[in-house]
Coordinates of C-alpha atoms in Angstrom, one line a residue:
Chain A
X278 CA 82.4 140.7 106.2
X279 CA 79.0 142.2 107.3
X280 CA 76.0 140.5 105.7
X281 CA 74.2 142.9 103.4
X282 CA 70.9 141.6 105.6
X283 CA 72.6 143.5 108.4
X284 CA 71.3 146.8 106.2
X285 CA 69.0 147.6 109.6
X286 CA 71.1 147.1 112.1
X287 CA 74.1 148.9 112.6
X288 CA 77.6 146.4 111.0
X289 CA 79.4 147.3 113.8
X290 CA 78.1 147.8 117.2
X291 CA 80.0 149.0 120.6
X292 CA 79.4 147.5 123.7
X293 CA 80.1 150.0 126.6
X294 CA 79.9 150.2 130.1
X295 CA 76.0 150.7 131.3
X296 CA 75.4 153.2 132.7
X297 CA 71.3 154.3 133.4
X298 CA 70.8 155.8 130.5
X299 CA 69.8 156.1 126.7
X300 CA 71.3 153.4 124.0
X301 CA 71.2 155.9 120.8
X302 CA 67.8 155.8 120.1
X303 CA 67.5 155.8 115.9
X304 CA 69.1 152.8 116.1
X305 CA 67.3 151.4 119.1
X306 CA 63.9 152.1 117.8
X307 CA 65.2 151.2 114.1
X308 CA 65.6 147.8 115.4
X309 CA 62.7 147.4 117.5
X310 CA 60.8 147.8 114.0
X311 CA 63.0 145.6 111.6
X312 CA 61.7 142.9 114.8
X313 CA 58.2 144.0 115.4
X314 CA 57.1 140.2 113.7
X315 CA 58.6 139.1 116.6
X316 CA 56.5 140.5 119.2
X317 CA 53.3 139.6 117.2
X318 CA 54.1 136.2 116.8
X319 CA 55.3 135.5 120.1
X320 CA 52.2 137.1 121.0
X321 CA 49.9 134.8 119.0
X322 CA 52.0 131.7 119.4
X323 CA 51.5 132.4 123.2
X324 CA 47.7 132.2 122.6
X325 CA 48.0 129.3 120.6
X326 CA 50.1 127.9 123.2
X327 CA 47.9 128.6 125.6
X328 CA 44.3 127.4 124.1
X329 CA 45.5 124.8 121.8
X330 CA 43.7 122.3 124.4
X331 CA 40.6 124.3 125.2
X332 CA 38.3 125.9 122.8
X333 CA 36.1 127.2 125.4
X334 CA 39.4 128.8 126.8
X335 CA 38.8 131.7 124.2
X336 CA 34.9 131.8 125.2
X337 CA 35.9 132.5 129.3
X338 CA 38.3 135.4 127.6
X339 CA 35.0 137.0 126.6
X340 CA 32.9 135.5 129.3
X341 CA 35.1 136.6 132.2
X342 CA 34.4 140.7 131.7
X343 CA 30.8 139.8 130.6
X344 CA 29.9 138.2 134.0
X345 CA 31.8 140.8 136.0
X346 CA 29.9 143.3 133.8
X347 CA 26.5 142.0 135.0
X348 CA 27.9 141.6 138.8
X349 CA 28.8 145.0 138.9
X350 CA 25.6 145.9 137.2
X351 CA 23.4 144.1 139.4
X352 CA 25.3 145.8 142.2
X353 CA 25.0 149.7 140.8
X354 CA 21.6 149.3 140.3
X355 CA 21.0 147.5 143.8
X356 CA 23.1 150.8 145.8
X357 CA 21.0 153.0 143.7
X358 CA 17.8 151.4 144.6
X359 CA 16.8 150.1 141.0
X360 CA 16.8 151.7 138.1
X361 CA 13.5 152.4 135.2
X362 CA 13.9 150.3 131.7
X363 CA 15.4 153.7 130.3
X364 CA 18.4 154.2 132.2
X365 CA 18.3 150.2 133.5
X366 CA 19.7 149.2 130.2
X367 CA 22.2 152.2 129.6
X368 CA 23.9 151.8 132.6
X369 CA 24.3 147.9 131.6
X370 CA 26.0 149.1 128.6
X371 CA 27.7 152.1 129.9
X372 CA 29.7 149.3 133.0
X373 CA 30.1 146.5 129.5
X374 CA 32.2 149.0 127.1
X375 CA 33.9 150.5 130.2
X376 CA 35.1 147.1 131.8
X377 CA 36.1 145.6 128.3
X378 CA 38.2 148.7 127.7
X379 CA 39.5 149.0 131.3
X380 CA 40.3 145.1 131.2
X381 CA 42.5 145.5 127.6
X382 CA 44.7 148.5 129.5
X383 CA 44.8 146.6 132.7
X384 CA 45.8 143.5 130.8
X385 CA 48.5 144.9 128.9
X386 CA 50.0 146.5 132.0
X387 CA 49.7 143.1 133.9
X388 CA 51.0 140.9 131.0
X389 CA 53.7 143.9 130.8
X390 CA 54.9 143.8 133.8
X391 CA 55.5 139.7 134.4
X392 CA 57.1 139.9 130.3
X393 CA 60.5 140.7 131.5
X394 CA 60.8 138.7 134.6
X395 CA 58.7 135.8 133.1
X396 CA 61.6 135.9 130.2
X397 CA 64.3 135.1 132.4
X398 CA 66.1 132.7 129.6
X399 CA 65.1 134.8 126.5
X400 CA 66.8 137.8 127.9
X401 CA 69.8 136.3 129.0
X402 CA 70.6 134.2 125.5
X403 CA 69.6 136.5 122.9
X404 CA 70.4 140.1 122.8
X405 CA 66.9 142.1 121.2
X406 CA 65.3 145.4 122.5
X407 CA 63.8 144.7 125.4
X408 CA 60.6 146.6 124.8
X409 CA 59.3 143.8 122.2
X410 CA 58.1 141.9 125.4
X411 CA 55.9 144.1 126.8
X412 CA 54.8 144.9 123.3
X413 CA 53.8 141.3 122.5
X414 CA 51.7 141.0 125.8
X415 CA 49.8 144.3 124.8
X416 CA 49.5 143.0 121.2
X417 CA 47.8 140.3 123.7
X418 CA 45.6 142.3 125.0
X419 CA 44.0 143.5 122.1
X420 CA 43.4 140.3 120.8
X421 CA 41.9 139.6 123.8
X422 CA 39.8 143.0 123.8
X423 CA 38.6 142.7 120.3
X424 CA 35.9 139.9 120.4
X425 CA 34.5 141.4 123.0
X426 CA 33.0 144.4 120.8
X427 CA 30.8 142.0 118.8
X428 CA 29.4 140.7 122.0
X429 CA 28.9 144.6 123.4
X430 CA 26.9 145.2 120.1
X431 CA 24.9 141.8 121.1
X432 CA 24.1 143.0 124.1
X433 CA 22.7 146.1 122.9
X434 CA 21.0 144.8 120.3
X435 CA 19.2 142.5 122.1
X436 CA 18.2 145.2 124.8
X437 CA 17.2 147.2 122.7
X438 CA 14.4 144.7 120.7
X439 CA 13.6 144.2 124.8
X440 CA 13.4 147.8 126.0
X441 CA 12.5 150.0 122.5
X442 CA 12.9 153.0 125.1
X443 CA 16.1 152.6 126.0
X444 CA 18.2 155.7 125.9
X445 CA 21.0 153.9 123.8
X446 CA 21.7 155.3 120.4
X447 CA 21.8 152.8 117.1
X448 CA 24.4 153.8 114.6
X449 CA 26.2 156.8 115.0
X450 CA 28.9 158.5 113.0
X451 CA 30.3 159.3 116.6
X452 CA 31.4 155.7 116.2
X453 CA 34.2 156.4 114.3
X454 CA 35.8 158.0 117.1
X455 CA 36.1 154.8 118.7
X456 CA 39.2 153.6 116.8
X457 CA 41.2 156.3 118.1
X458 CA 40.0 156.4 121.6
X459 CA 41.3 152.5 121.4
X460 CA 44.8 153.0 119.9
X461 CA 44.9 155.7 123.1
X462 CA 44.1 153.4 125.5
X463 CA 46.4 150.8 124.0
X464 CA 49.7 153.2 123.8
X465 CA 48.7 154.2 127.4
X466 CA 48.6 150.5 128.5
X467 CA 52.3 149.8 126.2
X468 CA 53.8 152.3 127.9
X469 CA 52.4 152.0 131.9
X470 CA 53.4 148.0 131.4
X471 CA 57.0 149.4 130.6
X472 CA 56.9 151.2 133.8
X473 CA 56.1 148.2 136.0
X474 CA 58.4 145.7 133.8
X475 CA 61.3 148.0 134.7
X476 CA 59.6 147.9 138.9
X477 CA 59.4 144.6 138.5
X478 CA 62.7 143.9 137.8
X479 CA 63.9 145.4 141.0
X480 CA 61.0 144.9 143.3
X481 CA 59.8 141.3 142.3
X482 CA 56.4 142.0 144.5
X483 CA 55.4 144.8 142.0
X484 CA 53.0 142.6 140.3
X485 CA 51.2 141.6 143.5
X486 CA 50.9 145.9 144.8
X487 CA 49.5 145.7 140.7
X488 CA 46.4 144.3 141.4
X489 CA 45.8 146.2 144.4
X490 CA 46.2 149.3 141.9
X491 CA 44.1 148.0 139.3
X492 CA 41.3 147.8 141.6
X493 CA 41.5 151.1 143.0
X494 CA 41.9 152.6 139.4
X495 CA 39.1 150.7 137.8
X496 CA 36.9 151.9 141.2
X497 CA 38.1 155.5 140.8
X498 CA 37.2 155.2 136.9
X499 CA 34.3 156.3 135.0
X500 CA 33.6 152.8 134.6
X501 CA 31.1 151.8 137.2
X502 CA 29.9 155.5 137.0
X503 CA 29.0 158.1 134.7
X504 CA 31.7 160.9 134.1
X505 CA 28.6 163.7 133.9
X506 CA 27.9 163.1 137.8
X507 CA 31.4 164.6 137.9
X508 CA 30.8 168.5 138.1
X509 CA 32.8 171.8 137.9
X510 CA 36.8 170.9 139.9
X511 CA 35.4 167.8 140.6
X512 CA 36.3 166.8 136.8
X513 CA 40.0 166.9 137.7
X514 CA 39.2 163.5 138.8
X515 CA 39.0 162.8 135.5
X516 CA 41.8 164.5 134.3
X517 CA 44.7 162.9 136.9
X518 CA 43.1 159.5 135.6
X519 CA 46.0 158.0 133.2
X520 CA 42.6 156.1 132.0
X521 CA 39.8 159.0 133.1
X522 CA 39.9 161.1 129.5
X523 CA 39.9 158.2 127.6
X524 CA 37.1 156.2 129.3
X525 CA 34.7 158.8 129.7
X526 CA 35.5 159.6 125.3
X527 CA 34.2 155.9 125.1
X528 CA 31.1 156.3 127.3
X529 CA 30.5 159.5 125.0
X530 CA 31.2 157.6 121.7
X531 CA 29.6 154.6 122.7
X532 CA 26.9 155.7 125.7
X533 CA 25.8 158.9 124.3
X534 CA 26.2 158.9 120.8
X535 CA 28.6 162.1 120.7
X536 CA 31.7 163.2 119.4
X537 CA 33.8 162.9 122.8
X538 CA 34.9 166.8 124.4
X539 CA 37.7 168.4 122.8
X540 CA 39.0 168.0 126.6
X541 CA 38.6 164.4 126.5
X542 CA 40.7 163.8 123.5
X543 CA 43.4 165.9 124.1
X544 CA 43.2 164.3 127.7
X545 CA 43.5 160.9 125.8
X546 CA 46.2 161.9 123.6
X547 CA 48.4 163.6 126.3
X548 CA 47.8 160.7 128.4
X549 CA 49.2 158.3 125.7
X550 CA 52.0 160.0 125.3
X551 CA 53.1 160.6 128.6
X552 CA 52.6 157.0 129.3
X553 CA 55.2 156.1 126.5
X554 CA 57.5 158.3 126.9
X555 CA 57.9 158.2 130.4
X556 CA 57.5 154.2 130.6
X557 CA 59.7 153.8 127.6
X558 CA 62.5 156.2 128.9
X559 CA 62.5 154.0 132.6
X560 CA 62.7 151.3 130.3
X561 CA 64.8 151.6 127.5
X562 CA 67.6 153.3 130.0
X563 CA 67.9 150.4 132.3
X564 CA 66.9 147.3 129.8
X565 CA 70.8 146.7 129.6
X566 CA 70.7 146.3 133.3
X567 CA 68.0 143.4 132.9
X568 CA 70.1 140.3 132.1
X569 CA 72.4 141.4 135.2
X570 CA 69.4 141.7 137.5
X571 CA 67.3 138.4 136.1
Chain B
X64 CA 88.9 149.5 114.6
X65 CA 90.9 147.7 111.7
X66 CA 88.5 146.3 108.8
X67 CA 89.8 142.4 109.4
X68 CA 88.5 142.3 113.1
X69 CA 85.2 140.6 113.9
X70 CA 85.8 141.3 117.2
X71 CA 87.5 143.4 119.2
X72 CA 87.6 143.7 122.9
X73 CA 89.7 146.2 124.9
X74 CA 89.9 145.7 128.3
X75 CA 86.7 144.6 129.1
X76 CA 85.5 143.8 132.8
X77 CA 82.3 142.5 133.9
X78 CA 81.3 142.8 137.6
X79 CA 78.1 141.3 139.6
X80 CA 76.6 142.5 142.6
X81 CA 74.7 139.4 143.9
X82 CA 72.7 139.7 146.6
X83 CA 73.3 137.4 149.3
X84 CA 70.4 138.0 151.9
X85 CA 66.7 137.9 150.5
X86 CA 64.6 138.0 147.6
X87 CA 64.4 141.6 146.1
X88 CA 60.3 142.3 146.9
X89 CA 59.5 146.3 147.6
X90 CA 58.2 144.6 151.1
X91 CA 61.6 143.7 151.7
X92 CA 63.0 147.0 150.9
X93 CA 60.7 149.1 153.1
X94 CA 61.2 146.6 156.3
X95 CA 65.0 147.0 156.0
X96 CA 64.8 150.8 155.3
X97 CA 62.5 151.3 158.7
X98 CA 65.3 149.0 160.3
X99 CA 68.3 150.9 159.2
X100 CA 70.0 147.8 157.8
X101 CA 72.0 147.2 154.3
X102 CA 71.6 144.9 152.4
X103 CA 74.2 142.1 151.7
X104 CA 76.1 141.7 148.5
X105 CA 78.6 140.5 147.1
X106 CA 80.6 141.6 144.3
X107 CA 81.6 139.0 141.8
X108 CA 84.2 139.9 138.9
X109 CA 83.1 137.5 136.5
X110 CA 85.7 139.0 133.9
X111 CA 88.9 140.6 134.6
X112 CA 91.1 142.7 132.4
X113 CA 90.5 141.0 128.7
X114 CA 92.3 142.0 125.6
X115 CA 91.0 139.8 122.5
X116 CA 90.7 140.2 119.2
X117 CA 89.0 137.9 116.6
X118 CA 89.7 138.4 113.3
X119 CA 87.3 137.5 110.5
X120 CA 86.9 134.0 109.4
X121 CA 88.5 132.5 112.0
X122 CA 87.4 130.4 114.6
X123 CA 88.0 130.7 118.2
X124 CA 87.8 128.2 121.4
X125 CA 87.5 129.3 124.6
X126 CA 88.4 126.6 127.3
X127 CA 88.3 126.6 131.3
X128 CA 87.1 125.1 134.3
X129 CA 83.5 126.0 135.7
X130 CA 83.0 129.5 136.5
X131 CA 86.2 130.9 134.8
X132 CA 83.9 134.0 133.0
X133 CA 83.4 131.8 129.9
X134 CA 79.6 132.3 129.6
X135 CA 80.0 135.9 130.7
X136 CA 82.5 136.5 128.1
X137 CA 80.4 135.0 125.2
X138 CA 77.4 137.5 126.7
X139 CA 79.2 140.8 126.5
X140 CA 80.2 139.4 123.2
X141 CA 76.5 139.2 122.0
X142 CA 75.8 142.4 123.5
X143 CA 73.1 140.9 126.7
X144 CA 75.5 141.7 129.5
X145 CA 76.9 145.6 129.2
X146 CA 80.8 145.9 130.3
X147 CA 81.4 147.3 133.4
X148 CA 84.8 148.5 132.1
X149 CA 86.4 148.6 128.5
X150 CA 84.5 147.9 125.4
X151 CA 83.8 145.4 122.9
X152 CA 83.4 146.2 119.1
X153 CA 81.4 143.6 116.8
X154 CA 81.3 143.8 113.6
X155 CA 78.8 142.1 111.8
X156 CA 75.5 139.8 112.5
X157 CA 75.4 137.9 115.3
X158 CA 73.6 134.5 115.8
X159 CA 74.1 132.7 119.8
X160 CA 73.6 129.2 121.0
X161 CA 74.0 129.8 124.6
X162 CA 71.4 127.8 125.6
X163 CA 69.3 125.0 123.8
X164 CA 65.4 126.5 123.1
X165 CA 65.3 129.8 124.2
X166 CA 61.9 131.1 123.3
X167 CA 60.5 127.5 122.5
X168 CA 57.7 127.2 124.3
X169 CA 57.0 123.6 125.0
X170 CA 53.7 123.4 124.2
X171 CA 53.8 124.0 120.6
X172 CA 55.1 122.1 117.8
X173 CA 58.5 121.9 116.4
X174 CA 58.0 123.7 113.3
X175 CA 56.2 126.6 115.3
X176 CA 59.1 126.9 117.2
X177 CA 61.6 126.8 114.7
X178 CA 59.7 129.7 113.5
X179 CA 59.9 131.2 116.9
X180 CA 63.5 131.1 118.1
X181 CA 64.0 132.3 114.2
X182 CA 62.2 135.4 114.9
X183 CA 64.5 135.8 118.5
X184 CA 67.7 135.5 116.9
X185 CA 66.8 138.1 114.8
X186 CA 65.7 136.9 111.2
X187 CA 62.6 138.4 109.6
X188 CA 59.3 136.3 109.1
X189 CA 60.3 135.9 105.1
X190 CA 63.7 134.5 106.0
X191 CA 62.5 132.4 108.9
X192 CA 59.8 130.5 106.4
X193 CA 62.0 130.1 103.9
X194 CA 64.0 128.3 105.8
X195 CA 62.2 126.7 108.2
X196 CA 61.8 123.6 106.0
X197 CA 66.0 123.7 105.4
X198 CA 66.1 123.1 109.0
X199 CA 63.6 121.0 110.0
X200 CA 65.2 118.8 107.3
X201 CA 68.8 119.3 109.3
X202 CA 67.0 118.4 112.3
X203 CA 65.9 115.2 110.8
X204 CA 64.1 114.1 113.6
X205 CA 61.9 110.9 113.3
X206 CA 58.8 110.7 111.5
X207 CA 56.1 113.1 112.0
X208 CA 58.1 114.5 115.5
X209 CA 58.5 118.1 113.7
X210 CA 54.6 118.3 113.8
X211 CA 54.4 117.4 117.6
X212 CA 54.5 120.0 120.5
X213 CA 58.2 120.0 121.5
X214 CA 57.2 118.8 125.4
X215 CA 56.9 115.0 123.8
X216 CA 60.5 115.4 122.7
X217 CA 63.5 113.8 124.2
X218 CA 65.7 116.1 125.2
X219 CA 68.1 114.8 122.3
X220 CA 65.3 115.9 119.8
X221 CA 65.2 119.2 121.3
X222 CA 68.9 120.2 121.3
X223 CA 68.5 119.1 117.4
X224 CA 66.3 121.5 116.2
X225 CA 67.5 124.0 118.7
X226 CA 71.1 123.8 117.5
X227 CA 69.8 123.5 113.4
X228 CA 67.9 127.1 114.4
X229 CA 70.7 128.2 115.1
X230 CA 73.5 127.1 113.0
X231 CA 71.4 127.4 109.5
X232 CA 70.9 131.4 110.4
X233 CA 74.2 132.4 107.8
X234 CA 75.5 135.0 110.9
X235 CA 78.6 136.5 110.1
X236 CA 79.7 135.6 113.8
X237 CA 78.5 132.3 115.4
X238 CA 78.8 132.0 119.5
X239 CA 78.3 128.1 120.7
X240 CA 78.2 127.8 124.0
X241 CA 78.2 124.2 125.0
X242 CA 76.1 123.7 122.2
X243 CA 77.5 120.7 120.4
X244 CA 77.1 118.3 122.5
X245 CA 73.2 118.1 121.4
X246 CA 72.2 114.9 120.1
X247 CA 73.6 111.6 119.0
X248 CA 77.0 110.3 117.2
X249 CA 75.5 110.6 114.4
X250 CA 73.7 114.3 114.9
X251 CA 77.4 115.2 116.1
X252 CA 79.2 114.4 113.0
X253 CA 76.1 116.0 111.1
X254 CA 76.4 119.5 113.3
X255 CA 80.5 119.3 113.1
X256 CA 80.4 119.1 109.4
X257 CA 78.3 122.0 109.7
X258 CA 80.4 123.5 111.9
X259 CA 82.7 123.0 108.9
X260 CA 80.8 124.5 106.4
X261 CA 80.7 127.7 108.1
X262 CA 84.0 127.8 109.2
X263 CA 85.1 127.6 104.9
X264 CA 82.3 130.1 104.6
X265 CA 84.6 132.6 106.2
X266 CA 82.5 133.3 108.9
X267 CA 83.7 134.3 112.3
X268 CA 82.5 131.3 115.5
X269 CA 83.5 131.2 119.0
X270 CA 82.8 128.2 120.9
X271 CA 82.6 127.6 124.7
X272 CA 83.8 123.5 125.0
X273 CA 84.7 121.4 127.8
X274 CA 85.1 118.8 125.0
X275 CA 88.4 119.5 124.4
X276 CA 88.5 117.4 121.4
X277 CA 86.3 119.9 119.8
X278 CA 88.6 122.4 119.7
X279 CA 91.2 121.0 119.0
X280 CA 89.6 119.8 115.9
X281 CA 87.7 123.0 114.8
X282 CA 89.5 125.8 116.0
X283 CA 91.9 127.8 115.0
X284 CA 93.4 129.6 117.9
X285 CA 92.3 129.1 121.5
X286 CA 92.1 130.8 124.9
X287 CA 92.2 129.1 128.3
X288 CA 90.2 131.5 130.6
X289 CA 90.3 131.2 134.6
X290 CA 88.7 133.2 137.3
X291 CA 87.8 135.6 135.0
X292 CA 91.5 135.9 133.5
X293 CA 92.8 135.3 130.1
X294 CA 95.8 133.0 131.0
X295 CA 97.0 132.1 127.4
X296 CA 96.1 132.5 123.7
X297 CA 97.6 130.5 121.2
X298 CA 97.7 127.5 119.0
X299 CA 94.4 124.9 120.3
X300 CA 96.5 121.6 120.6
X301 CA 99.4 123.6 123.0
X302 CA 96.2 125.6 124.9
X303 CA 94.6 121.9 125.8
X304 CA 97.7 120.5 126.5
X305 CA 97.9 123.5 129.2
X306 CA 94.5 123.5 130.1
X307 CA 94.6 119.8 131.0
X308 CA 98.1 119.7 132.7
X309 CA 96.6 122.6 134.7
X310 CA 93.6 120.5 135.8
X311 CA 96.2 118.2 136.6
X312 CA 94.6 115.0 134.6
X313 CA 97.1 115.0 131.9
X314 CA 95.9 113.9 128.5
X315 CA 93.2 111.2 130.1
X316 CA 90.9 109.6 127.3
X317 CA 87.8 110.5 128.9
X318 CA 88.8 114.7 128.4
X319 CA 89.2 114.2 125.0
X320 CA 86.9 111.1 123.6
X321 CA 83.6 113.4 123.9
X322 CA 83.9 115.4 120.4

């Protein structure tokens, strides 16, 4: 008889034909919850994996953005014809938190999108929801976002003993802001890696086109530029961004000092949301279809 | 469905389309669109027609030449590959062997990966530790080996602790697929008494075999499968004897001396 362990998961369960749509959900997501541990430690025993030989393999995961950082700094400041020791250092720091949150979305679309195709053999022995692999490479992510704050602080501590009149502000309640800002950034990434897992099941060049469109969006970001040089329709820019509202609520929090716009949260938020739902519902409907296609 | 059955499975038939012609890139997709031309598939009907039910407890072969639909079978039964026609009703916990190591990664150690296909079959991080030592032990692999990534192993060593993973889950339904052929004489006696075990446990298995030995000894009711069709269900000894007067190599020692 069933196992009383099978409490979670439905005792008995109906296989029917597929067709692309919905599994019931309440038990779809209920199981995607009892095997969250999963996802996390395939996530961190894929790191492990992955630098067991190489301690400085952790160090170029925090180098990598820093360098970029001063490369595109270098190059800002060159197109603008240099820049005075009070905006010189803002801008450093305005490209550093922009890049390191860019890179953790981008990341955890990229990882995303390779988790199902790159899980040929998982997929096709073991039945599990499907959205616990791109979960565990965004769970990635963050661990590969996270050290990078400490060396963002660093940077601006340091500039700051350098150049006292940097615009930069010290602590700032506005800080507390940032937490949320990152949990909308990483449901936006979770759910826009859903969307290209599912692409990349049926068009396996979807990761290549990928870093085509990650340039172009970090480009068209607030990343390498401010979002106030952005004025009156122009701000739609902004808005159509998946990432726009969210990045330019970190360059307030972090940049400015401020509580982000009431526009930029809500931007955020709808963003994240939207990202989810729609990547989760391409997803989830044709995740059946996966071990057919693999 | 009635409260005895495991499994049930009404009519069930599971197509492919393969595609013959290229790889599946968006590149390839806009070329051919701009040139008007189809692409070429193939449909394959790796299941045709299948009426089974398993009750609970019991234990159930499945024999047939390569490419009969066994594999497929044992993946709609799991729930990976969705019907194209008919259903299939499970009831109860499912734990598959289909394939030795999925979600090992080579790289790390043995233990780490117990831990690992664990968590993929379904168990929760408490059960997994708990056990993990229970099934290192079954692996009994030689000294210190457990600690060591799984890429030094021989491929013996894997399909040990790939197969103790598996069997030492307590599933109320247990598909093998090929699976007990891992290891040595002495591993196989070890995983059939195991086998064993679970069978008096009352819990429900279905194992793929071309050692036909195996289910002779094990089951308790067989089916030969071909092409994707069920052609007989009954006692294991009379559905081998079939099976191998079919393949037209009567009862030759070497079908039945690999257990």
């Amino acid at each position: 008889m069933a196992n009383p362990k099978t409490n979670f998961a439905p005792a008995i369960q109906v296989f029917k034909p597929h067709r692309a749509s919905l599994p019931p959900l309440i038990p779809y997501l209920k199981e995607f919850w009892r095997r969250r541990a999963f996802a996390i430690e395939l996530s961190r025993f894929a790191d492990k994996a992955e630098y067991l030989d190489s301690k400085l393999g952790k160090v170029w995961l925090v180098m990598n953005p820093l360098l970029l950082a001063f490369v595109y700094f270098l190059l800002v400041t060159v197109i603008r014809g240099g820049s005075t020791q009070k905006t010189g250092l803002s801008t450093l720091a305005h490209i550093l938190i922009g890049l390191f949150t860019f890179y953790f979305a981008s990341n955890s679309i990229n990882g995303g999108a390779l988790s199902i195709t790159a899980g040929g053999r998982l997929i096709l022995n073991q039945a599990f929801p499907r959205a616990l692999l791109p979960l565990s490479s965004s769970i990635s992510a963050f661990w590969q976002f996270l050290p990078t704050l400490p060396v963002y602080v660093l940077v601006v501590v340091i500039g700051k003993v350098f150049f006292p009149h940097t615009q930069i502000p010290g602590l700032r309640l506005s800080y507390l802001w940032a937490p949320f800002i990152i949990l909308c950034v990483g449901i936006t990434g979770y759910g826009m890696g859903l969307l290209f897992a599912t692409m990349n099941v049926y068009f396996r060049d979807t990761n290549k086109l990928l870093s085509y469109i990650t340039r172009i969006w970090l480009y068209s970001s607030p990343v390498l530029w401010r979002p106030e040089i952005l004025h009156g329709w122009h701000k739609i820019f902004l808005y159509i961004n998946p990432l726009g509202p969210s990045l330019a609520a970190t360059s307030d929090v972090w940049i400015e000092g401020r509580t982000p716009s009431l526009g930029m949260l809500v931007g955020s938020v709808v963003w994240a949301l939207l990202a989810v739902l729609i990547g989760g519902y391409f997803f989830v409907s044709r995740e059946r279809d996966f071990a057919v296609r693999i | 469905m009635p409260e005895e059955l495991a499994i049930r499975i009404e009519d069930l038939s599971i197509k492919y389309k393969i595609n013959i012609d290229t790889k599946k890139t968006l590149k390839n997709a806009v070329m051919r669109a701009s040139k008007g031309e189809k692409v070429r598939t193939r449909i394959v009907e790796a299941v045709k027609h299948l009426t089974l039910d398993v009750p609970h407890g019991s234990v159930l072969g499945i024999v047939g030449a390569n490419g009969a639909g066994k594999s497929t079978l044992m993946r709609a039964i799991a729930g990976i590959l969705p019907p194209t026609e008919g259903q299939i009703t499970v009831n109860g916990k499912i734990s598959t062997l289909l394939a030795l190591g999925v979600g090992f990664n080579p790289a790390l150690s043995g233990r780490d990966n117990i831990i690992l296909g664990g968590l993929a079959s379904g168990m929760t991080r408490a059960e997994i530790e708990e056990k993990t030592e229970e099934i290192a032990d079954f692996a009994a692999l030689p000294d210190g080996f457990i600690d060591m990534p799984v890429r030094t192993y021989s491929s013996g060593m894997y399909g040990r602790v790939a197969f103790s993973v598996a069997v030492n889950m307590t599933p109320d339904i247990l598909l093998l697929d090929e699976a007990l052929s891992a290891g040595d004489a002495s591993f196989k006696e070890k995983s059939f008494n195991r086998m064993r075990e679970l069978c008096a446990e009352a819990r429900t298995i279905v194992i793929v075999s071309h050692a036909l030995q195996t289910v002779n000894d094990l089951c308790d009711s067989a089916i030969w499968m071909h092409k994707g069709n069920m052609l007989a269900k009954g006692k294991p000894e009379a559905i081998v004897d079939q099976y191998l007067k079919f393949l037209d190599v009567g009862t030759l020692p070497s079908n039945l001396e690999d257990m």
